mmCIF file of C-alpha atoms and ligand atoms in Angstrom:
data_model
loop_
_atom_site.group_PDB
_atom_site.id
_atom_site.type_symbol
_atom_site.label_atom_id
_atom_site.label_comp_id
_atom_site.label_asym_id
_atom_site.label_seq_id
_atom_site.Cartn_x
_atom_site.Cartn_y
_atom_site.Cartn_z
ATOM 1 C CA UNK B 15 108.914 167.197 67.756
ATOM 2 C CA UNK B 16 109.445 163.711 66.283
ATOM 3 C CA UNK B 17 106.272 161.644 65.943
ATOM 4 C CA UNK B 18 106.013 157.924 65.298
ATOM 5 C CA UNK B 19 102.785 156.026 64.859
ATOM 6 C CA UNK B 20 102.694 153.345 67.592
ATOM 7 C CA UNK B 21 99.478 151.845 66.167
ATOM 8 C CA UNK B 22 101.434 150.509 63.215
ATOM 9 C CA UNK B 23 103.798 148.529 65.431
ATOM 10 C CA UNK B 24 103.815 144.808 64.702
ATOM 11 C CA UNK B 25 106.202 143.807 67.480
ATOM 12 C CA UNK B 26 103.774 144.279 70.388
ATOM 13 C CA UNK B 27 101.124 141.594 69.844
ATOM 14 C CA UNK B 28 100.940 138.215 68.207
ATOM 15 C CA UNK B 29 97.783 136.208 67.626
ATOM 16 C CA UNK B 30 97.299 132.585 66.652
ATOM 17 C CA UNK B 31 94.029 133.163 64.789
ATOM 18 C CA UNK B 32 94.148 131.564 61.340
ATOM 19 C CA UNK B 33 93.845 134.845 59.439
ATOM 20 C CA UNK B 34 96.898 136.251 61.236
ATOM 21 C CA UNK B 35 98.883 133.009 61.053
ATOM 22 C CA UNK B 36 99.645 133.706 57.406
ATOM 23 C CA UNK B 37 101.703 136.699 58.568
ATOM 24 C CA UNK B 38 103.514 134.775 61.318
ATOM 25 C CA UNK B 39 100.776 135.839 63.710
ATOM 26 C CA UNK B 40 101.816 139.502 63.472
ATOM 27 C CA UNK B 41 98.952 141.870 64.227
ATOM 28 C CA UNK B 42 99.135 145.643 64.379
ATOM 29 C CA UNK B 43 98.675 147.420 67.685
ATOM 30 C CA UNK B 44 95.778 149.265 66.013
ATOM 31 C CA UNK B 45 93.957 145.995 65.274
ATOM 32 C CA UNK B 46 94.257 144.844 68.897
ATOM 33 C CA UNK B 47 93.830 148.120 70.799
ATOM 34 C CA UNK B 48 91.390 150.095 68.651
ATOM 35 C CA UNK B 49 89.681 147.965 66.059
ATOM 36 C CA UNK B 50 88.966 144.809 68.083
ATOM 37 C CA UNK B 51 89.838 145.987 71.627
ATOM 38 C CA UNK B 52 90.747 142.365 72.329
ATOM 39 C CA UNK B 53 93.639 142.694 74.781
ATOM 40 C CA UNK B 54 93.686 141.201 77.376
ATOM 41 C CA UNK B 55 90.216 139.607 77.157
ATOM 42 C CA UNK B 56 90.557 138.142 73.676
ATOM 43 C CA UNK B 57 87.760 137.721 71.186
ATOM 44 C CA UNK B 58 85.140 135.205 70.184
ATOM 45 C CA UNK B 59 84.929 134.319 66.568
ATOM 46 C CA UNK B 60 82.989 131.842 64.509
ATOM 47 C CA UNK B 61 84.888 129.347 62.460
ATOM 48 C CA UNK B 62 82.942 128.731 59.249
ATOM 49 C CA UNK B 63 83.181 125.199 57.931
ATOM 50 C CA UNK B 64 81.696 123.200 55.088
ATOM 51 C CA UNK B 65 81.053 119.490 55.594
ATOM 52 C CA UNK B 66 81.309 118.897 51.834
ATOM 53 C CA UNK B 67 84.603 120.703 51.277
ATOM 54 C CA UNK B 68 86.108 118.941 54.272
ATOM 55 C CA UNK B 69 85.446 115.665 52.449
ATOM 56 C CA UNK B 70 87.095 117.071 49.324
ATOM 57 C CA UNK B 71 83.779 117.528 47.497
ATOM 58 C CA UNK B 72 82.776 120.759 45.672
ATOM 59 C CA UNK B 73 80.207 123.237 46.952
ATOM 60 C CA UNK B 74 76.677 122.705 45.613
ATOM 61 C CA UNK B 75 76.474 126.492 44.974
ATOM 62 C CA UNK B 76 79.929 126.505 43.328
ATOM 63 C CA UNK B 77 81.503 128.742 45.993
ATOM 64 C CA UNK B 78 85.243 128.347 46.258
ATOM 65 C CA UNK B 79 85.493 128.996 49.999
ATOM 66 C CA UNK B 80 83.154 129.142 52.977
ATOM 67 C CA UNK B 81 81.768 132.639 53.549
ATOM 68 C CA UNK B 82 78.770 134.628 54.768
ATOM 69 C CA UNK B 83 76.633 133.403 51.849
ATOM 70 C CA UNK B 84 76.874 129.822 53.177
ATOM 71 C CA UNK B 85 74.652 130.498 56.197
ATOM 72 C CA UNK B 86 71.463 128.467 55.839
ATOM 73 C CA UNK B 87 73.060 125.759 53.678
ATOM 74 C CA UNK B 88 72.605 122.151 54.925
ATOM 75 C CA UNK B 89 76.337 121.522 54.818
ATOM 76 C CA UNK B 90 77.313 124.679 56.695
ATOM 77 C CA UNK B 91 78.885 124.222 60.168
ATOM 78 C CA UNK B 92 79.804 126.952 62.664
ATOM 79 C CA UNK B 93 82.213 126.620 65.586
ATOM 80 C CA UNK B 94 82.582 129.236 68.354
ATOM 81 C CA UNK B 95 86.219 129.861 69.283
ATOM 82 C CA UNK B 96 87.794 132.044 71.994
ATOM 83 C CA UNK B 97 91.224 133.420 71.230
ATOM 84 C CA UNK B 98 93.604 135.880 72.906
ATOM 85 C CA UNK B 99 96.445 137.943 71.487
ATOM 86 C CA UNK B 100 99.802 137.442 73.166
ATOM 87 C CA UNK B 101 101.724 140.445 74.487
ATOM 88 C CA UNK B 102 105.330 140.154 73.287
ATOM 89 C CA UNK B 103 106.760 142.954 75.443
ATOM 90 C CA UNK B 104 108.024 142.751 78.995
ATOM 91 C CA UNK B 105 106.046 144.842 81.533
ATOM 92 C CA UNK B 106 108.451 147.836 81.371
ATOM 93 C CA UNK B 107 108.485 147.929 77.571
ATOM 94 C CA UNK B 108 104.696 147.568 77.450
ATOM 95 C CA UNK B 109 104.351 150.503 79.865
ATOM 96 C CA UNK B 110 106.545 152.649 77.570
ATOM 97 C CA UNK B 111 104.515 151.525 74.564
ATOM 98 C CA UNK B 112 101.265 152.631 76.270
ATOM 99 C CA UNK B 113 102.856 156.040 77.015
ATOM 100 C CA UNK B 114 103.804 156.281 73.347
ATOM 101 C CA UNK B 115 100.182 155.522 72.382
ATOM 102 C CA UNK B 116 98.886 158.194 74.789
ATOM 103 C CA UNK B 117 101.273 160.839 73.430
ATOM 104 C CA UNK B 118 100.318 159.961 69.865
ATOM 105 C CA UNK B 119 96.583 160.185 70.686
ATOM 106 C CA UNK B 120 97.122 163.617 72.307
ATOM 107 C CA UNK B 121 99.055 164.855 69.291
ATOM 108 C CA UNK B 122 96.392 163.567 66.911
ATOM 109 C CA UNK B 123 93.527 165.074 68.949
ATOM 110 C CA UNK B 124 95.227 168.479 68.684
ATOM 111 C CA UNK B 125 95.540 168.407 64.891
ATOM 112 C CA UNK B 126 92.653 166.200 63.695
ATOM 113 C CA UNK B 127 90.514 168.032 61.062
ATOM 114 C CA UNK B 128 92.867 171.030 61.136
ATOM 115 C CA UNK B 129 94.535 172.290 57.987
ATOM 116 C CA UNK B 130 98.291 172.061 58.302
ATOM 117 C CA UNK B 131 101.406 172.536 56.198
ATOM 118 C CA UNK B 132 102.682 169.221 54.866
ATOM 119 C CA UNK B 133 106.045 168.471 53.292
ATOM 120 C CA UNK B 134 107.840 165.343 52.213
ATOM 121 C CA UNK B 135 109.106 163.122 49.479
ATOM 122 C CA UNK B 136 106.675 160.810 47.661
ATOM 123 C CA UNK B 137 107.613 157.134 47.915
ATOM 124 C CA UNK B 138 104.736 155.616 45.956
ATOM 125 C CA UNK B 139 101.795 156.884 43.895
ATOM 126 C CA UNK B 140 98.757 154.678 43.325
ATOM 127 C CA UNK B 141 95.190 155.012 42.072
ATOM 128 C CA UNK B 142 92.258 155.420 44.435
ATOM 129 C CA UNK B 143 88.848 154.132 43.293
ATOM 130 C CA UNK B 144 85.192 154.276 44.169
ATOM 131 C CA UNK B 145 82.748 151.432 43.458
ATOM 132 C CA UNK B 146 78.960 151.516 43.589
ATOM 133 C CA UNK B 147 77.181 148.171 43.880
ATOM 134 C CA UNK B 148 73.489 148.096 43.127
ATOM 135 C CA UNK B 149 71.142 145.352 41.864
ATOM 136 C CA UNK B 150 74.035 142.993 41.087
ATOM 137 C CA UNK B 151 75.912 145.620 39.059
ATOM 138 C CA UNK B 152 79.182 147.260 39.990
ATOM 139 C CA UNK B 153 80.294 150.644 38.667
ATOM 140 C CA UNK B 154 83.888 151.713 39.145
ATOM 141 C CA UNK B 155 85.039 155.316 39.136
ATOM 142 C CA UNK B 156 88.522 156.737 39.548
ATOM 143 C CA UNK B 157 88.451 159.217 42.438
ATOM 144 C CA UNK B 158 92.081 160.198 42.348
ATOM 145 C CA UNK B 159 95.425 158.978 43.623
ATOM 146 C CA UNK B 160 97.088 158.233 46.917
ATOM 147 C CA UNK B 161 100.557 159.653 47.510
ATOM 148 C CA UNK B 162 102.487 157.583 50.038
ATOM 149 C CA UNK B 163 104.955 159.740 51.973
ATOM 150 C CA UNK B 164 107.410 158.522 54.588
ATOM 151 C CA UNK B 165 109.361 160.653 57.052
ATOM 152 C CA UNK B 166 107.730 163.899 56.019
ATOM 153 C CA UNK B 167 106.612 166.930 58.028
ATOM 154 C CA UNK B 168 103.134 167.589 59.415
ATOM 155 C CA UNK B 169 103.166 171.187 60.587
ATOM 156 C CA UNK B 170 106.491 171.581 62.383
ATOM 157 C CA UNK B 171 106.576 167.939 63.497
ATOM 158 C CA UNK B 172 108.666 165.355 61.738
ATOM 159 C CA UNK B 173 106.497 162.280 61.177
ATOM 160 C CA UNK B 174 108.858 159.296 61.184
ATOM 161 C CA UNK B 175 106.379 156.914 59.655
ATOM 162 C CA UNK B 176 104.170 156.648 56.607
ATOM 163 C CA UNK B 177 101.301 159.008 55.881
ATOM 164 C CA UNK B 178 99.055 159.326 52.842
ATOM 165 C CA UNK B 179 97.877 162.300 50.760
ATOM 166 C CA UNK B 180 94.672 161.983 48.724
ATOM 167 C CA UNK B 181 94.852 163.947 45.492
ATOM 168 C CA UNK B 182 92.202 164.395 42.818
ATOM 169 C CA UNK B 183 92.660 163.688 39.139
ATOM 170 C CA UNK B 184 93.012 167.375 38.366
ATOM 171 C CA UNK B 185 95.900 167.629 40.864
ATOM 172 C CA UNK B 186 97.559 164.697 39.108
ATOM 173 C CA UNK B 187 96.985 166.360 35.765
ATOM 174 C CA UNK B 188 98.533 169.620 36.989
ATOM 175 C CA UNK B 189 101.438 168.216 39.014
ATOM 176 C CA UNK B 190 102.172 164.750 37.518
ATOM 177 C CA UNK B 191 103.062 163.140 40.861
ATOM 178 C CA UNK B 192 105.727 160.433 40.673
ATOM 179 C CA UNK B 193 107.931 158.667 43.241
ATOM 180 C CA UNK B 194 110.911 160.598 44.663
ATOM 181 C CA UNK B 195 109.212 163.947 44.008
ATOM 182 C CA UNK B 196 109.527 166.433 46.882
ATOM 183 C CA UNK B 197 106.304 168.278 47.587
ATOM 184 C CA UNK B 198 104.798 170.888 49.883
ATOM 185 C CA UNK B 199 101.107 171.482 50.359
ATOM 186 C CA UNK B 200 98.407 172.416 52.799
ATOM 187 C CA UNK B 201 95.884 169.737 53.786
ATOM 188 C CA UNK B 202 93.365 168.567 56.353
ATOM 189 C CA UNK B 203 94.563 165.942 58.840
ATOM 190 C CA UNK B 204 92.418 162.844 59.216
ATOM 191 C CA UNK B 205 92.930 159.428 60.693
ATOM 192 C CA UNK B 206 91.762 156.283 58.980
ATOM 193 C CA UNK B 207 92.182 152.922 60.753
ATOM 194 C CA UNK B 208 95.281 154.130 62.544
ATOM 195 C CA UNK B 209 96.787 155.733 59.458
ATOM 196 C CA UNK B 210 97.279 159.455 58.919
ATOM 197 C CA UNK B 211 95.601 160.590 55.709
ATOM 198 C CA UNK B 212 95.783 164.153 54.359
ATOM 199 C CA UNK B 213 92.565 165.259 52.686
ATOM 200 C CA UNK B 214 91.688 168.224 50.447
ATOM 201 C CA UNK B 215 95.230 169.342 49.521
ATOM 202 C CA UNK B 216 95.749 172.925 48.330
ATOM 203 C CA UNK B 217 98.701 175.177 47.493
ATOM 204 C CA UNK B 218 100.660 172.233 46.101
ATOM 205 C CA UNK B 219 104.272 173.025 45.275
ATOM 206 C CA UNK B 220 106.837 170.752 43.707
ATOM 207 C CA UNK B 221 110.264 171.315 45.232
ATOM 208 C CA UNK B 222 112.115 168.573 43.396
ATOM 209 C CA UNK B 223 111.290 166.513 40.314
ATOM 210 C CA UNK B 224 110.658 162.802 40.714
ATOM 211 C CA UNK B 225 111.247 159.591 38.855
ATOM 212 C CA UNK B 226 109.125 157.657 36.346
ATOM 213 C CA UNK B 227 105.894 158.093 34.435
ATOM 214 C CA UNK B 228 102.837 159.517 36.223
ATOM 215 C CA UNK B 229 99.623 157.480 36.325
ATOM 216 C CA UNK B 230 97.056 158.445 33.726
ATOM 217 C CA UNK B 231 93.324 157.879 33.968
ATOM 218 C CA UNK B 232 93.414 155.280 31.163
ATOM 219 C CA UNK B 233 96.259 153.267 32.717
ATOM 220 C CA UNK B 234 94.562 153.300 36.102
ATOM 221 C CA UNK B 235 91.240 152.082 34.687
ATOM 222 C CA UNK B 236 92.917 149.285 32.714
ATOM 223 C CA UNK B 237 94.782 148.209 35.865
ATOM 224 C CA UNK B 238 91.602 148.054 37.946
ATOM 225 C CA UNK B 239 89.826 145.886 35.370
ATOM 226 C CA UNK B 240 92.268 143.031 35.966
ATOM 227 C CA UNK B 241 92.741 143.699 39.703
ATOM 228 C CA UNK B 242 91.912 141.108 42.373
ATOM 229 C CA UNK B 243 90.114 141.828 45.616
ATOM 230 C CA UNK B 244 92.377 141.168 48.611
ATOM 231 C CA UNK B 245 90.523 139.595 51.525
ATOM 232 C CA UNK B 246 92.783 141.284 54.070
ATOM 233 C CA UNK B 247 94.088 144.837 54.114
ATOM 234 C CA UNK B 248 97.655 144.148 55.146
ATOM 235 C CA UNK B 249 100.244 146.893 55.541
ATOM 236 C CA UNK B 250 102.287 144.933 53.035
ATOM 237 C CA UNK B 251 99.740 145.529 50.275
ATOM 238 C CA UNK B 252 98.831 149.031 51.437
ATOM 239 C CA UNK B 253 102.494 149.980 51.198
ATOM 240 C CA UNK B 254 102.936 148.264 47.820
ATOM 241 C CA UNK B 255 102.721 150.287 44.582
ATOM 242 C CA UNK B 256 100.133 147.761 43.309
ATOM 243 C CA UNK B 257 97.777 147.736 46.311
ATOM 244 C CA UNK B 258 94.918 150.182 45.529
ATOM 245 C CA UNK B 259 92.072 151.200 47.823
ATOM 246 C CA UNK B 260 88.475 151.507 46.694
ATOM 247 C CA UNK B 261 85.629 153.193 48.606
ATOM 248 C CA UNK B 262 82.582 150.924 48.231
ATOM 249 C CA UNK B 263 78.940 151.972 48.474
ATOM 250 C CA UNK B 264 76.616 148.986 48.433
ATOM 251 C CA UNK B 265 72.833 149.099 48.282
ATOM 252 C CA UNK B 266 71.539 146.100 50.259
ATOM 253 C CA UNK B 267 68.300 144.272 49.322
ATOM 254 C CA UNK B 268 66.575 145.743 52.417
ATOM 255 C CA UNK B 269 67.332 149.285 51.177
ATOM 256 C CA UNK B 270 70.190 149.844 53.634
ATOM 257 C CA UNK B 271 73.369 151.430 52.287
ATOM 258 C CA UNK B 272 76.668 149.923 53.408
ATOM 259 C CA UNK B 273 79.904 151.858 53.067
ATOM 260 C CA UNK B 274 83.286 150.213 53.424
ATOM 261 C CA UNK B 275 86.697 150.082 51.846
ATOM 262 C CA UNK B 276 88.259 147.302 49.795
ATOM 263 C CA UNK B 277 91.854 146.786 48.799
ATOM 264 C CA UNK B 278 92.689 145.505 45.327
ATOM 265 C CA UNK B 279 95.908 144.130 43.920
ATOM 266 C CA UNK B 280 96.514 145.800 40.565
ATOM 267 C CA UNK B 281 98.894 142.962 39.662
ATOM 268 C CA UNK B 282 96.003 140.494 39.921
ATOM 269 C CA UNK B 283 97.573 138.491 42.761
ATOM 270 C CA UNK B 284 94.958 136.820 45.004
ATOM 271 C CA UNK B 285 96.841 136.901 48.351
ATOM 272 C CA UNK B 286 100.010 138.690 49.548
ATOM 273 C CA UNK B 287 101.576 135.604 51.146
ATOM 274 C CA UNK B 288 103.847 134.147 48.520
ATOM 275 C CA UNK B 289 103.336 137.223 46.284
ATOM 276 C CA UNK B 290 105.898 136.955 43.451
ATOM 277 C CA UNK B 291 106.089 140.753 43.058
ATOM 278 C CA UNK B 292 107.580 141.030 46.526
ATOM 279 C CA UNK B 293 109.942 138.166 45.720
ATOM 280 C CA UNK B 294 111.088 139.981 42.576
ATOM 281 C CA UNK B 295 111.513 143.221 44.464
ATOM 282 C CA UNK B 296 113.728 141.492 47.000
ATOM 283 C CA UNK B 297 115.912 140.164 44.189
ATOM 284 C CA UNK B 298 116.126 143.560 42.535
ATOM 285 C CA UNK B 299 117.075 145.322 45.737
ATOM 286 C CA UNK B 300 119.580 147.518 44.028
ATOM 287 C CA UNK B 301 119.940 151.078 42.796
ATOM 288 C CA UNK B 302 117.285 150.559 40.125
ATOM 289 C CA UNK B 303 114.571 149.707 42.677
ATOM 290 C CA UNK B 304 112.154 152.506 43.670
ATOM 291 C CA UNK B 305 112.845 153.457 47.282
ATOM 292 C CA UNK B 306 109.202 152.956 48.197
ATOM 293 C CA UNK B 307 109.725 149.255 47.600
ATOM 294 C CA UNK B 308 112.601 149.026 50.123
ATOM 295 C CA UNK B 309 110.167 149.855 52.844
ATOM 296 C CA UNK B 310 107.794 147.126 51.688
ATOM 297 C CA UNK B 311 110.455 144.493 51.930
ATOM 298 C CA UNK B 312 111.427 145.540 55.424
ATOM 299 C CA UNK B 313 107.818 145.575 56.627
HETATM 300 S S1 SF4 L 15 92.170 138.024 69.552
HETATM 301 FE FE1 SF4 L 15 90.740 138.166 67.845
HETATM 302 S S2 SF4 L 15 90.557 140.314 67.341
HETATM 303 FE FE2 SF4 L 15 92.346 140.050 68.660
HETATM 304 S S3 SF4 L 15 94.093 139.872 67.309
HETATM 305 FE FE3 SF4 L 15 93.357 137.799 67.697
HETATM 306 S S4 SF4 L 15 91.837 137.373 66.094
HETATM 307 FE FE4 SF4 L 15 92.241 139.585 66.055
HETATM 308 S S1 SF4 L 16 101.618 142.898 44.341
HETATM 309 FE FE1 SF4 L 16 101.672 141.578 46.175
HETATM 310 S S2 SF4 L 16 102.149 142.996 47.879
HETATM 311 FE FE2 SF4 L 16 101.488 144.233 46.107
HETATM 312 S S3 SF4 L 16 99.297 144.544 46.408
HETATM 313 FE FE3 SF4 L 16 99.537 142.724 45.112
HETATM 314 S S4 SF4 L 16 99.531 141.004 46.554
HETATM 315 FE FE4 SF4 L 16 99.902 142.859 47.752
#
């Protein structure tokens, strides 16, 4: 069976909210249908404003943009806004899309948490971090690496989309994963924000050698030291060799523990719109370019 992930589709909905406007209003079907469940009713959001910054004056607390820390400040203003995503498909096409979503959900329900045979060619390899934040201090630890595979096999099904394999440092040490390498393994199927992620790989076999130098622990740690936190987790950055995920555990002042995931740019670029790395990749779209990058440019 051929499986495609309909939640990654960007041609179904468009939204005029400011955060999405930077990507021509493109929003993933996952964001609309699963994460926010905002179609057709829309969502309410609060527009955070600063009376000082709007007059071109600096923040009295030296913040560079308005955020959650501003609440309570005299100059902080909040506006309630209702917004709706627009459906770009005609009724027939939308019906087919919903069928596609249902079939994908059924397929995923059958295999979720099961161990399956996985095969495919690695497009990109990137570090995967863990950060612990406590009492104003942040500790970073390398948990392993993420192998980005496109058009591979999950069980007997051909998955015509991207999926991810989490490998530990010792796996990297033993197998030296690099782009273009063909691999086979056994792993547990999980879903993470609409993406298929293979956990706890075993029986790893390398069928064909790859291209380039594998990541080492030292290189990965140096890269994360100069990385920038990306405010949005776009598919563009997730599919880029320099976009690295970090699992964050934060101890709040009230003793609560918050767990979430951040995305960092290992090239130190603050936002993906206007990212020069992508511009360079477009220019170098030739035989020398890693194939993983072709996908990024098309995205
Ligand atoms: S309506 Fe709200 S939640 Fe839905 S896509 Fe737009 S901004 Fe996101
Ligand atoms: S290099 Fe550009 S596309 Fe890649 S992670 Fe950084 S900002 Fe995103």
